[in-house]
Short mmCIF file of C-alpha atoms in Angstrom, two decimals:
data_model
loop_
_atom_site.label_atom_id
_atom_site.label_comp_id
_atom_site.label_asym_id
_atom_site.label_seq_id
_atom_site.Cartn_x
_atom_site.Cartn_y
_atom_site.Cartn_z
CA UNK A 1119 17.19 271.22 13.11
CA UNK A 1120 20.21 273.54 13.12
CA UNK A 1121 19.83 274.26 9.39
CA UNK A 1122 16.18 275.23 9.85
CA UNK A 1123 17.08 277.54 12.74
CA UNK A 1124 19.82 279.12 10.66
CA UNK A 1125 17.43 279.65 7.74
CA UNK A 1126 14.91 281.40 9.96
CA UNK A 1127 17.63 283.62 11.42
CA UNK A 1128 18.96 284.46 7.96
CA UNK A 1129 15.49 285.41 6.68
CA UNK A 1130 14.86 287.59 9.75
CA UNK A 1131 18.17 289.38 9.27
CA UNK A 1132 17.36 289.96 5.60
CA UNK A 1133 14.09 291.63 6.51
CA UNK A 1134 15.68 293.77 9.21
CA UNK A 1135 18.55 294.82 6.98
CA UNK A 1136 16.29 295.68 4.05
CA UNK A 1137 17.63 293.13 1.59
CA UNK A 1138 14.55 293.64 -0.55
CA UNK A 1139 15.05 295.79 -3.59
CA UNK A 1140 14.93 299.47 -2.62
CA UNK A 1141 12.22 301.62 -4.18
CA UNK A 1142 13.48 304.75 -5.88
CA UNK A 1143 10.89 307.53 -5.65
CA UNK A 1144 10.39 309.02 -9.14
CA UNK A 1145 11.06 312.72 -9.61
CA UNK A 1146 9.32 313.03 -12.98
CA UNK A 1147 7.17 313.75 -14.86
CA UNK A 1148 6.00 316.89 -13.08
CA UNK A 1149 3.09 319.21 -13.86
CA UNK A 1150 3.98 322.53 -15.50
CA UNK A 1151 5.61 325.21 -13.34
CA UNK A 1152 5.93 322.82 -10.38
CA UNK A 1153 8.94 321.42 -8.51
CA UNK A 1154 9.33 318.88 -5.73
CA UNK A 1155 10.08 319.95 -2.17
CA UNK A 1156 13.40 318.09 -2.45
CA UNK A 1157 14.40 320.21 -5.44
CA UNK A 1158 13.85 323.43 -3.50
CA UNK A 1159 15.65 322.13 -0.43
CA UNK A 1160 18.63 320.86 -2.43
CA UNK A 1161 19.27 324.47 -3.31
CA UNK A 1162 18.32 326.16 -0.05
CA UNK A 1163 19.05 323.78 2.84
CA UNK A 1164 22.62 325.11 3.08
CA UNK A 1165 21.38 328.71 3.36
CA UNK A 1166 21.88 329.77 7.01
CA UNK A 1167 18.59 329.82 8.90
CA UNK A 1168 16.36 328.92 5.98
CA UNK A 1169 15.41 325.40 7.12
CA UNK A 1170 14.35 326.64 10.56
CA UNK A 1171 12.41 329.55 9.06
CA UNK A 1172 10.55 327.16 6.76
CA UNK A 1173 9.71 324.77 9.58
CA UNK A 1174 8.24 327.60 11.66
CA UNK A 1175 5.95 328.50 8.79
CA UNK A 1176 4.43 325.06 8.32
CA UNK A 1177 1.49 325.40 10.69
CA UNK A 1178 0.11 328.82 9.76
CA UNK A 1179 -2.85 329.33 7.44
CA UNK A 1180 -4.27 327.56 4.44
CA UNK A 1181 -6.10 324.32 3.88
CA UNK A 1182 -4.40 321.79 6.06
CA UNK A 1183 -6.15 318.49 6.08
CA UNK A 1184 -4.76 316.25 8.81
CA UNK A 1185 -1.15 317.35 8.25
CA UNK A 1186 -0.58 318.24 11.90
CA UNK A 1187 3.13 318.92 12.33
CA UNK A 1188 3.85 317.60 15.81
CA UNK A 1189 7.31 318.11 17.36
CA UNK A 1190 8.28 314.55 16.41
CA UNK A 1191 7.25 315.10 12.80
CA UNK A 1192 9.09 318.42 12.68
CA UNK A 1193 12.18 316.68 14.06
CA UNK A 1194 11.90 313.97 11.42
CA UNK A 1195 11.46 316.53 8.63
CA UNK A 1196 14.48 318.49 9.85
CA UNK A 1197 16.53 315.29 9.97
CA UNK A 1198 15.66 314.40 6.39
CA UNK A 1199 16.51 317.88 5.13
CA UNK A 1200 19.82 318.18 6.99
CA UNK A 1201 20.72 314.60 6.06
CA UNK A 1202 19.96 315.23 2.38
CA UNK A 1203 17.43 312.38 2.40
CA UNK A 1204 15.67 313.65 -0.70
CA UNK A 1205 13.92 310.33 -1.36
CA UNK A 1206 12.42 310.38 2.12
CA UNK A 1207 11.50 314.03 1.78
CA UNK A 1208 9.43 313.35 -1.33
CA UNK A 1209 7.37 310.73 0.55
CA UNK A 1210 7.31 312.48 3.92
CA UNK A 1211 6.54 311.13 6.46
CA UNK A 1212 5.22 307.82 5.09
CA UNK A 1213 4.15 306.62 8.54
CA UNK A 1214 1.06 304.59 9.36
CA UNK A 1215 -1.68 306.26 11.37
CA UNK A 1216 -0.74 303.87 14.19
CA UNK A 1217 2.70 305.51 14.23
CA UNK A 1218 1.41 309.08 13.89
CA UNK A 1219 -1.20 308.84 16.66
CA UNK A 1220 1.23 308.64 19.63
CA UNK A 1221 3.07 311.76 18.44
CA UNK A 1222 -0.20 313.69 18.69
CA UNK A 1223 -1.18 312.27 22.08
CA UNK A 1224 2.06 313.54 23.61
CA UNK A 1225 1.98 316.94 21.93
CA UNK A 1226 0.43 318.57 25.01
CA UNK A 1227 3.82 318.31 26.70
CA UNK A 1228 5.12 320.76 24.12
CA UNK A 1229 2.04 322.92 23.54
CA UNK A 1230 1.46 323.92 27.15
CA UNK A 1231 -1.75 325.43 28.52
CA UNK A 1232 -3.70 328.52 27.61
CA UNK A 1233 -4.18 330.01 31.07
CA UNK A 1234 -6.47 332.79 29.78
CA UNK A 1235 -8.96 330.32 28.38
CA UNK A 1236 -8.64 328.01 31.34
CA UNK A 1237 -9.53 330.78 33.76
CA UNK A 1238 -12.31 332.13 31.54
CA UNK A 1239 -14.13 328.82 31.22
CA UNK A 1240 -16.07 326.85 33.78
CA UNK A 1241 -14.74 323.40 32.99
CA UNK A 1242 -17.63 321.07 33.75
CA UNK A 1243 -20.23 319.13 31.78
CA UNK A 1244 -22.67 321.54 30.19
CA UNK A 1245 -20.27 324.50 30.25
CA UNK A 1246 -21.03 327.29 27.80
CA UNK A 1247 -18.23 328.87 25.76
CA UNK A 1248 -16.75 332.03 27.19
CA UNK A 1249 -16.53 335.23 25.18
CA UNK A 1250 -12.80 334.58 24.76
CA UNK A 1251 -13.50 331.14 23.31
CA UNK A 1252 -16.18 332.43 20.95
CA UNK A 1253 -13.76 335.06 19.71
CA UNK A 1254 -10.99 332.51 19.21
CA UNK A 1255 -12.95 329.64 17.69
CA UNK A 1256 -15.80 331.22 15.72
CA UNK A 1257 -15.50 334.08 13.24
CA UNK A 1258 -18.58 336.30 13.44
CA UNK A 1259 -17.31 339.33 11.54
CA UNK A 1260 -19.21 342.46 12.62
CA UNK A 1261 -21.97 340.48 14.38
CA UNK A 1262 -21.52 340.21 18.15
CA UNK A 1263 -22.79 337.18 20.06
CA UNK A 1264 -24.40 339.31 22.77
CA UNK A 1265 -26.09 341.74 20.38
CA UNK A 1266 -29.47 340.91 18.91
CA UNK A 1267 -30.12 342.23 15.43
CA UNK A 1268 -31.77 341.52 12.08
CA UNK A 1269 -29.56 341.80 9.01
CA UNK A 1270 -31.03 342.50 5.57
CA UNK A 1271 -29.28 340.74 2.72
CA UNK A 1272 -31.01 342.83 0.07
CA UNK A 1273 -28.20 345.39 0.07
CA UNK A 1274 -24.72 344.59 -1.36
CA UNK A 1275 -22.05 343.68 1.17
CA UNK A 1276 -19.97 346.60 2.40
CA UNK A 1277 -17.05 344.39 3.46
CA UNK A 1278 -13.69 344.89 1.74
CA UNK A 1279 -12.70 342.84 -1.28
CA UNK A 1280 -10.05 340.15 -1.56
CA UNK A 1281 -6.51 340.93 -0.43
CA UNK A 1282 -3.38 338.84 0.05
CA UNK A 1283 -2.50 340.74 3.23
CA UNK A 1284 -1.90 338.20 5.96
CA UNK A 1285 -2.15 335.35 3.44
CA UNK A 1286 1.03 335.62 1.36
CA UNK A 1287 4.42 335.90 3.10
CA UNK A 1288 7.81 336.35 1.45
CA UNK A 1289 10.47 334.27 3.23
CA UNK A 1290 13.38 335.45 1.13
CA UNK A 1291 15.69 333.50 -1.21
CA UNK A 1292 12.91 333.38 -3.80
CA UNK A 1293 10.48 331.57 -1.46
CA UNK A 1294 6.91 332.74 -0.91
CA UNK A 1295 4.32 331.08 1.29
CA UNK A 1296 0.63 331.49 0.55
CA UNK A 1297 -1.56 331.62 -2.52
CA UNK A 1298 -3.13 334.38 -4.58
CA UNK A 1299 -6.75 334.77 -5.72
CA UNK A 1300 -8.82 332.15 -7.53
CA UNK A 1301 -11.90 332.55 -9.73
CA UNK A 1302 -14.13 333.31 -6.71
CA UNK A 1303 -12.01 336.17 -5.35
CA UNK A 1304 -14.07 338.85 -7.11
CA UNK A 1305 -17.02 337.76 -4.95
CA UNK A 1306 -15.05 337.89 -1.69
CA UNK A 1307 -17.12 340.64 -0.04
CA UNK A 1308 -20.40 338.75 -0.49
CA UNK A 1309 -18.77 335.45 0.45
CA UNK A 1310 -17.29 336.87 3.65
CA UNK A 1311 -20.62 338.35 4.69
CA UNK A 1312 -22.40 335.07 4.00
CA UNK A 1313 -19.81 333.12 6.04
CA UNK A 1314 -20.18 335.56 8.95
CA UNK A 1315 -23.97 335.39 8.82
CA UNK A 1316 -24.05 331.58 8.70
CA UNK A 1317 -21.67 331.34 11.67
CA UNK A 1318 -23.75 333.84 13.65
CA UNK A 1319 -27.00 332.04 12.81
CA UNK A 1320 -25.47 328.76 14.01
CA UNK A 1321 -24.39 330.51 17.22
CA UNK A 1322 -28.04 331.31 18.01
CA UNK A 1323 -28.15 327.89 19.68
CA UNK A 1324 -25.49 328.89 22.21
CA UNK A 1325 -26.87 329.72 25.64
CA UNK A 1326 -25.20 333.14 25.76
CA UNK A 1327 -26.39 334.29 22.31
CA UNK A 1328 -28.87 337.08 21.71
CA UNK A 1329 -31.44 336.53 18.91
CA UNK A 1330 -30.04 337.12 15.43
CA UNK A 1331 -31.79 336.80 12.07
CA UNK A 1332 -31.25 337.46 8.36
CA UNK A 1333 -33.97 338.64 5.98
CA UNK A 1334 -34.75 339.22 2.31
CA UNK A 1335 -37.57 341.03 0.66
CA UNK A 1336 -40.83 339.02 0.79
CA UNK A 1337 -40.69 335.79 -1.24
CA UNK A 1338 -41.54 336.00 -4.92
CA UNK A 1339 -44.94 334.91 -6.21
CA UNK A 1340 -43.41 332.07 -8.23
CA UNK A 1341 -44.11 329.59 -5.47
CA UNK A 1342 -41.96 327.86 -2.90
CA UNK A 1343 -39.08 325.72 -4.11
CA UNK A 1344 -38.44 324.36 -0.61
CA UNK A 1345 -41.19 324.09 1.98
CA UNK A 1346 -40.23 326.43 4.81
CA UNK A 1347 -42.98 325.32 7.20
CA UNK A 1348 -41.18 322.47 9.02
CA UNK A 1349 -38.20 324.73 9.69
CA UNK A 1350 -39.66 328.16 10.37
CA UNK A 1351 -43.47 328.57 10.24
CA UNK A 1352 -44.48 331.73 8.43
CA UNK A 1353 -42.07 334.31 7.12
CA UNK A 1354 -40.04 335.97 9.84
CA UNK A 1355 -36.56 335.76 8.45
CA UNK A 1356 -33.90 333.11 8.92
CA UNK A 1357 -32.78 332.33 12.47
CA UNK A 1358 -30.70 329.23 11.60
CA UNK A 1359 -28.30 328.42 8.76
CA UNK A 1360 -30.75 325.96 7.23
CA UNK A 1361 -33.66 328.40 7.15
CA UNK A 1362 -31.41 330.87 5.36
CA UNK A 1363 -30.86 328.23 2.66
CA UNK A 1364 -34.62 327.79 2.44
CA UNK A 1365 -35.21 331.51 2.03
CA UNK A 1366 -32.47 331.80 -0.57
CA UNK A 1367 -33.99 329.05 -2.70
CA UNK A 1368 -37.48 330.48 -2.28
CA UNK A 1369 -36.24 333.89 -3.45
CA UNK A 1370 -34.91 332.71 -6.80
CA UNK A 1371 -31.40 331.63 -5.75
CA UNK A 1372 -29.74 328.33 -6.63
CA UNK A 1373 -27.94 326.66 -3.74
CA UNK A 1374 -25.45 323.93 -4.57
CA UNK A 1375 -23.46 322.14 -1.86
CA UNK A 1376 -20.46 320.04 -2.90
CA UNK A 1377 -18.64 317.43 -0.84
CA UNK A 1378 -15.16 318.35 -2.12
CA UNK A 1379 -11.87 316.47 -1.72
CA UNK A 1380 -8.36 317.77 -2.43
CA UNK A 1381 -4.83 316.59 -1.74
CA UNK A 1382 -3.80 318.51 1.38
CA UNK A 1383 -1.04 320.99 0.66
CA UNK A 1384 0.78 321.33 3.97
CA UNK A 1385 3.32 323.78 2.59
CA UNK A 1386 1.70 326.29 0.21
CA UNK A 1387 5.22 327.26 -0.85
CA UNK A 1388 6.36 328.81 -4.13
CA UNK A 1389 9.99 328.97 -5.23
CA UNK A 1390 11.16 331.38 -7.91
CA UNK A 1391 7.61 331.60 -9.22
CA UNK A 1392 7.05 327.82 -9.26
CA UNK A 1393 4.64 325.80 -7.13
CA UNK A 1394 6.32 323.50 -4.61
CA UNK A 1395 4.70 320.06 -4.40
CA UNK A 1396 4.29 319.24 -0.69
CA UNK A 1397 1.89 316.37 0.03
CA UNK A 1398 1.80 314.68 3.44
CA UNK A 1399 2.06 310.93 2.82
CA UNK A 1400 0.46 308.27 5.01
CA UNK A 1401 1.06 304.54 4.82
CA UNK A 1402 -2.28 303.01 3.77
CA UNK A 1403 -1.08 299.50 4.73
CA UNK A 1404 -2.04 298.29 1.27
CA UNK A 1405 0.67 296.28 -0.47
CA UNK A 1406 1.34 297.58 -3.98
CA UNK A 1407 1.05 294.49 -6.23
CA UNK A 1408 4.26 292.87 -7.45
CA UNK A 1409 6.52 295.00 -5.24
CA UNK A 1410 7.48 292.60 -2.44
CA UNK A 1411 5.20 294.17 0.19
CA UNK A 1412 6.03 297.82 -0.56
CA UNK A 1413 3.25 299.88 1.06
CA UNK A 1414 1.00 302.19 -0.90
CA UNK A 1415 1.76 305.68 0.41
CA UNK A 1416 -1.07 308.12 -0.24
CA UNK A 1417 -1.19 311.88 0.35
CA UNK A 1418 -3.74 312.79 2.98
CA UNK A 1419 -6.72 314.65 1.64
CA UNK A 1420 -8.43 317.85 2.65
CA UNK A 1421 -12.22 317.53 2.72
CA UNK A 1422 -14.81 320.28 3.01
CA UNK A 1423 -18.35 321.17 2.09
CA UNK A 1424 -18.67 324.03 -0.38
CA UNK A 1425 -21.75 326.24 -0.89
CA UNK A 1426 -22.22 328.04 -4.21
CA UNK A 1427 -25.00 330.63 -4.10
CA UNK A 1428 -26.22 332.18 -7.35
CA UNK A 1429 -29.13 334.58 -7.68
CA UNK A 1430 -30.55 338.04 -8.30
CA UNK A 1431 -28.45 340.00 -5.80
CA UNK A 1432 -25.98 337.63 -4.15
CA UNK A 1433 -23.28 335.49 -5.72
CA UNK A 1434 -21.16 333.91 -3.01
CA UNK A 1435 -19.00 330.86 -2.29
CA UNK A 1436 -18.21 329.53 1.17
CA UNK A 1437 -16.73 326.32 2.56
CA UNK A 1438 -17.15 324.51 5.88
CA UNK A 1439 -14.71 322.27 7.79
CA UNK A 1440 -12.98 321.80 11.15
CA UNK A 1441 -9.48 323.16 10.70
CA UNK A 1442 -6.12 323.11 12.42
CA UNK A 1443 -7.08 326.50 13.88
CA UNK A 1444 -9.69 324.70 16.01
CA UNK A 1445 -12.57 326.34 14.15
CA UNK A 1446 -15.57 324.38 12.86
CA UNK A 1447 -17.13 327.10 10.76
CA UNK A 1448 -18.00 328.59 7.39
CA UNK A 1449 -15.11 330.32 5.61
CA UNK A 1450 -14.37 332.01 2.32
CA UNK A 1451 -12.76 329.85 -0.35
CA UNK A 1452 -11.15 332.29 -2.75
CA UNK A 1453 -7.43 331.45 -2.67
CA UNK A 1454 -5.87 329.58 -5.57
CA UNK A 1455 -5.02 325.89 -5.13
CA UNK A 1456 -1.87 324.55 -6.73
CA UNK A 1457 -2.64 322.37 -9.74
CA UNK A 1458 -1.31 319.10 -8.27
CA UNK A 1459 -3.83 319.09 -5.37
CA UNK A 1460 -6.66 318.48 -7.87
CA UNK A 1461 -10.33 318.50 -6.80
CA UNK A 1462 -13.24 316.08 -6.88
CA UNK A 1463 -16.84 316.62 -5.84
CA UNK A 1464 -17.74 313.28 -4.30
CA UNK A 1465 -21.37 314.30 -3.75
CA UNK A 1466 -23.53 317.24 -4.82
CA UNK A 1467 -26.59 318.36 -2.88
CA UNK A 1468 -29.38 320.71 -3.93
CA UNK A 1469 -32.90 321.52 -2.76
CA UNK A 1470 -33.92 319.89 0.53
CA UNK A 1471 -30.64 317.92 0.67
CA UNK A 1472 -28.65 321.17 0.59
CA UNK A 1473 -30.81 322.42 3.47
CA UNK A 1474 -30.12 319.25 5.48
CA UNK A 1475 -26.34 319.41 4.98
CA UNK A 1476 -26.49 323.04 6.12
CA UNK A 1477 -28.46 322.09 9.21
CA UNK A 1478 -25.95 319.40 10.15
CA UNK A 1479 -22.99 321.73 9.64
CA UNK A 1480 -24.63 324.25 11.96
CA UNK A 1481 -25.06 321.57 14.63
CA UNK A 1482 -21.35 320.72 14.37
CA UNK A 1483 -20.45 324.39 14.89
CA UNK A 1484 -22.41 324.46 18.15
CA UNK A 1485 -21.08 321.07 19.29
CA UNK A 1486 -17.47 322.16 18.78
CA UNK A 1487 -18.09 325.36 20.75
CA UNK A 1488 -19.41 323.24 23.62
CA UNK A 1489 -16.32 321.02 23.31
CA UNK A 1490 -14.02 324.05 23.49
CA UNK A 1491 -15.82 325.16 26.66
CA UNK A 1492 -15.46 321.75 28.28
CA UNK A 1493 -11.85 321.17 27.17
CA UNK A 1494 -10.25 324.61 26.81
CA UNK A 1495 -6.63 323.48 27.01
CA UNK A 1496 -6.60 320.80 24.34
CA UNK A 1497 -3.53 321.45 22.13
CA UNK A 1498 -4.18 322.96 18.69
CA UNK A 1499 -7.74 323.85 19.66
CA UNK A 1500 -8.64 320.17 19.85
CA UNK A 1501 -7.56 319.47 16.29
CA UNK A 1502 -6.92 315.73 15.91
CA UNK A 1503 -8.32 314.80 19.35
CA UNK A 1504 -11.72 316.15 18.28
CA UNK A 1505 -11.13 315.12 14.68
CA UNK A 1506 -9.61 316.59 11.56
CA UNK A 1507 -11.31 318.10 8.54
CA UNK A 1508 -12.44 314.64 7.40
CA UNK A 1509 -14.41 313.68 10.52
CA UNK A 1510 -17.27 316.15 10.19
CA UNK A 1511 -17.50 315.58 6.44
CA UNK A 1512 -17.47 311.80 7.01
CA UNK A 1513 -20.21 312.07 9.63
CA UNK A 1514 -22.46 314.11 7.36
CA UNK A 1515 -21.66 311.88 4.38
CA UNK A 1516 -22.71 308.85 6.43
CA UNK A 1517 -25.99 310.54 7.37
CA UNK A 1518 -26.71 311.58 3.78
CA UNK A 1519 -25.54 308.46 1.89
CA UNK A 1520 -25.04 305.61 4.36
CA UNK A 1521 -21.35 305.37 3.43
CA UNK A 1522 -18.03 306.80 4.61
CA UNK A 1523 -15.40 307.29 1.92
CA UNK A 1524 -12.80 309.41 3.71
CA UNK A 1525 -9.51 308.59 5.45
CA UNK A 1526 -8.26 309.33 8.06
CA UNK A 1527 -10.78 310.08 10.80
CA UNK A 1528 -9.24 310.80 14.20
CA UNK A 1529 -12.00 312.00 16.57
CA UNK A 1530 -11.95 310.45 20.03
CA UNK A 1531 -15.53 309.35 20.79
CA UNK A 1532 -14.99 309.83 24.53
CA UNK A 1533 -15.14 313.63 24.10
CA UNK A 1534 -18.51 313.58 22.31
CA UNK A 1535 -20.82 313.04 25.28
CA UNK A 1536 -22.59 316.38 25.83
CA UNK A 1537 -26.35 315.61 25.86
CA UNK A 1538 -27.04 318.98 24.21
CA UNK A 1539 -25.28 317.66 21.09
CA UNK A 1540 -26.78 314.17 21.00
CA UNK A 1541 -27.26 314.14 17.22
CA UNK A 1542 -23.64 315.16 16.52
CA UNK A 1543 -22.38 312.66 19.09
CA UNK A 1544 -24.23 309.83 17.36
CA UNK A 1545 -22.93 310.92 13.94
CA UNK A 1546 -19.31 310.91 15.16
CA UNK A 1547 -19.63 307.55 16.91
CA UNK A 1548 -21.05 305.98 13.73
CA UNK A 1549 -18.01 306.65 11.51
CA UNK A 1550 -14.85 304.47 11.38
CA UNK A 1551 -11.80 305.81 13.25
CA UNK A 1552 -8.09 305.55 12.56
CA UNK A 1553 -6.76 305.84 16.09
CA UNK A 1554 -5.92 302.34 17.27
CA UNK A 1555 -3.98 300.79 14.40
CA UNK A 1556 -6.78 299.04 12.53
CA UNK A 1557 -6.00 298.88 8.82
CA UNK A 1558 -8.22 301.37 6.93
CA UNK A 1559 -10.74 300.05 4.44
CA UNK A 1560 -9.71 300.35 0.75
CA UNK A 1561 -13.03 302.07 0.03
CA UNK A 1562 -11.91 304.97 2.21
CA UNK A 1563 -8.36 305.02 0.82
CA UNK A 1564 -9.53 305.34 -2.77
CA UNK A 1565 -12.61 307.42 -1.86
CA UNK A 1566 -10.46 310.14 -0.32
CA UNK A 1567 -8.63 310.81 -3.57
CA UNK A 1568 -9.36 314.11 -5.33
CA UNK A 1569 -9.93 312.36 -8.63
CA UNK A 1570 -12.04 309.39 -9.66
CA UNK A 1571 -10.72 306.45 -11.71
CA UNK A 1572 -11.44 306.60 -15.42
CA UNK A 1573 -13.33 303.92 -17.34
CA UNK A 1574 -10.23 301.71 -17.31
CA UNK A 1575 -9.82 302.08 -13.54
CA UNK A 1576 -6.81 304.39 -13.83
CA UNK A 1577 -5.93 307.49 -11.82
CA UNK A 1578 -3.87 309.12 -14.54
CA UNK A 1579 -5.04 312.64 -13.64
CA UNK A 1580 -2.73 312.46 -10.62
CA UNK A 1581 0.53 314.27 -11.31
CA UNK A 1582 2.56 313.33 -8.21
CA UNK A 1583 5.43 311.27 -9.71
CA UNK A 1584 4.97 307.53 -9.26
CA UNK A 1585 1.68 307.76 -7.40
CA UNK A 1586 -0.67 307.10 -10.34
CA UNK A 1587 1.12 303.83 -11.20
CA UNK A 1588 0.88 302.61 -7.59
CA UNK A 1589 -2.79 303.55 -7.38
CA UNK A 1590 -3.65 301.96 -10.71
CA UNK A 1591 -2.11 298.63 -9.69
CA UNK A 1592 -3.60 298.69 -6.19
CA UNK A 1593 -7.08 299.72 -7.36
CA UNK A 1594 -7.13 296.94 -9.96
CA UNK A 1595 -6.12 294.42 -7.29
CA UNK A 1596 -8.90 295.66 -5.01
CA UNK A 1597 -11.48 295.29 -7.75
CA UNK A 1598 -10.41 291.78 -8.75
CA UNK A 1599 -10.13 290.57 -5.17
CA UNK A 1600 -6.36 290.05 -5.11
CA UNK A 1601 -5.48 293.07 -2.93
CA UNK A 1602 -3.16 292.28 -0.04
CA UNK A 1603 -2.33 294.25 3.09
CA UNK A 1604 1.20 294.98 4.23
CA UNK A 1605 2.89 293.52 7.26
CA UNK A 1606 5.38 295.26 9.50
CA UNK A 1607 8.85 293.92 10.16
CA UNK A 1608 7.73 292.87 13.63
CA UNK A 1609 4.74 291.01 12.19
CA UNK A 1610 7.14 289.20 9.88
CA UNK A 1611 9.36 288.29 12.83
CA UNK A 1612 6.34 287.08 14.81
CA UNK A 1613 5.29 284.90 11.87
CA UNK A 1614 8.82 283.53 11.52
CA UNK A 1615 9.03 282.80 15.23
CA UNK A 1616 5.69 281.02 15.05
CA UNK A 1617 6.79 278.99 12.02
CA UNK A 1618 10.12 278.21 13.62
CA UNK A 1619 8.43 277.12 16.83
CA UNK A 1620 5.94 274.97 14.93
CA UNK A 1621 8.72 273.33 12.91
CA UNK A 1622 10.80 272.83 16.04
CA UNK A 1623 7.90 271.18 17.87
CA UNK A 1624 7.18 268.98 14.85
CA UNK A 1625 10.82 267.89 14.59
CA UNK A 1626 10.98 267.27 18.34
CA UNK A 1627 7.87 265.11 18.25
CA UNK A 1628 9.13 263.27 15.17
CA UNK A 1629 12.48 262.59 16.86
CA UNK A 1630 10.85 261.35 20.06
CA UNK A 1631 8.49 259.16 18.06
CA UNK A 1632 11.38 257.74 16.05
CA UNK A 1633 13.38 256.98 19.22
CA UNK A 1634 10.38 255.40 20.86
CA UNK A 1635 9.71 253.12 17.91
CA UNK A 1636 13.38 252.23 17.65
CA UNK A 1637 13.53 251.24 21.33
CA UNK A 1638 10.67 248.78 21.06
CA UNK A 1639 11.67 245.01 20.87
CA UNK A 1640 11.16 243.37 17.53
CA UNK A 1641 9.13 240.20 17.67
CA UNK A 1642 10.22 237.63 15.14
CA UNK A 1643 8.13 234.72 13.91
CA UNK A 1644 9.65 231.26 14.56
CA UNK A 1645 10.64 229.23 11.54
CA UNK A 1646 9.10 225.84 11.18
#
């Protein structure tokens, strides 16, 4: 009995002390002109003030994905940098969603309240967004919410072209934050106008909006590509985002909508002209095969819908997602992504399907404006509590395909109750959530990746050191049915306690049985 108890205690201590073989995070190979965050910080962490300046920059601008830097995460990042924990820095933070969630729930203690918005909004069910909220959470460009007008899209956009002003910031010591132009930057003026028009058309559904429409010249005589009748009988211009897509297609334009996934770059840093690799790792709770329960850490993804418009007069590119700025809206997409973030179009929609995705995106814009009116003091504009970039994309994906292949989703269903947004509420409720510690489905872990496996089931396009090998092994295990989930140290201890208790009870019962049998008189047969 004592030896069994000692064995259990020894095994528990081994787990707690980390007697398993430590995993060394690889630092190579790296993609061209790219360095790890740890390599930059090895050189700069001793520079007075640099670490704090970098940390202050982490939540401003760019594609974020769900890399919300709460005070606890900032504290952990600072600790790793100052403690020269370069291994930990290159897999930061590596927490499960169950561990990340509480840090977001308590963030309101640090964020405080926006008194201006609180006073400007009537906080009650059915509240309409105030002018301050519309200005903060929906970009309308030159189109005012309270001004009715009809905009002709026949003329070229008069908006300015692409600039890095306000996007790229020099931090000193060879460090720059922000990205330059990509291949769509030359079309920025048309893209910005289209984004503004789509946002304003969506806002037509707000109670305080004056009528707004967008027109083209009369449709061509080539015939209708998409039937406009169910959406807007006759030809009177577009009054919703979806009818604009109809009119575009009926006027000789191609409209392609991509469901795009990237690795979220929560840094957007460059050092001495090199890209700095800065993924935000989450513990997927998948055990990498043959590694003694080492968890598969995956970078969180950024997901968005992307519209590519090509035609006689307009060539434009816009994206749509709910961002860390609290905005669920159309935006331009003309800054350059670092090579390691990759990109995959999980789904492509054209024709009537492109119209439907546009309609749903417009409904989400209106729903989020209603949510801002009802909950004006949510920290970070409701980001995380009302979802991250994945939630809206997941909800539309589920409506369009019947599946959800994105992780994580964080929206709290209890906020989505406004009867004016019944369709959006139902879409959000229908998707899986990652708020309460349930292990995420492998389909969503692998589906979130910005690259698909090749014919052999390998993710060798991924250039983050060590990640492709872990994904290849885990994906193969999922496909052959041998995939296992990880267990926390406490779950191990609980299992050991249970086993120890069961063994103890069995030994106790065996001992009592033995003593009982031994105490019974032995009857002997008489000899004759």
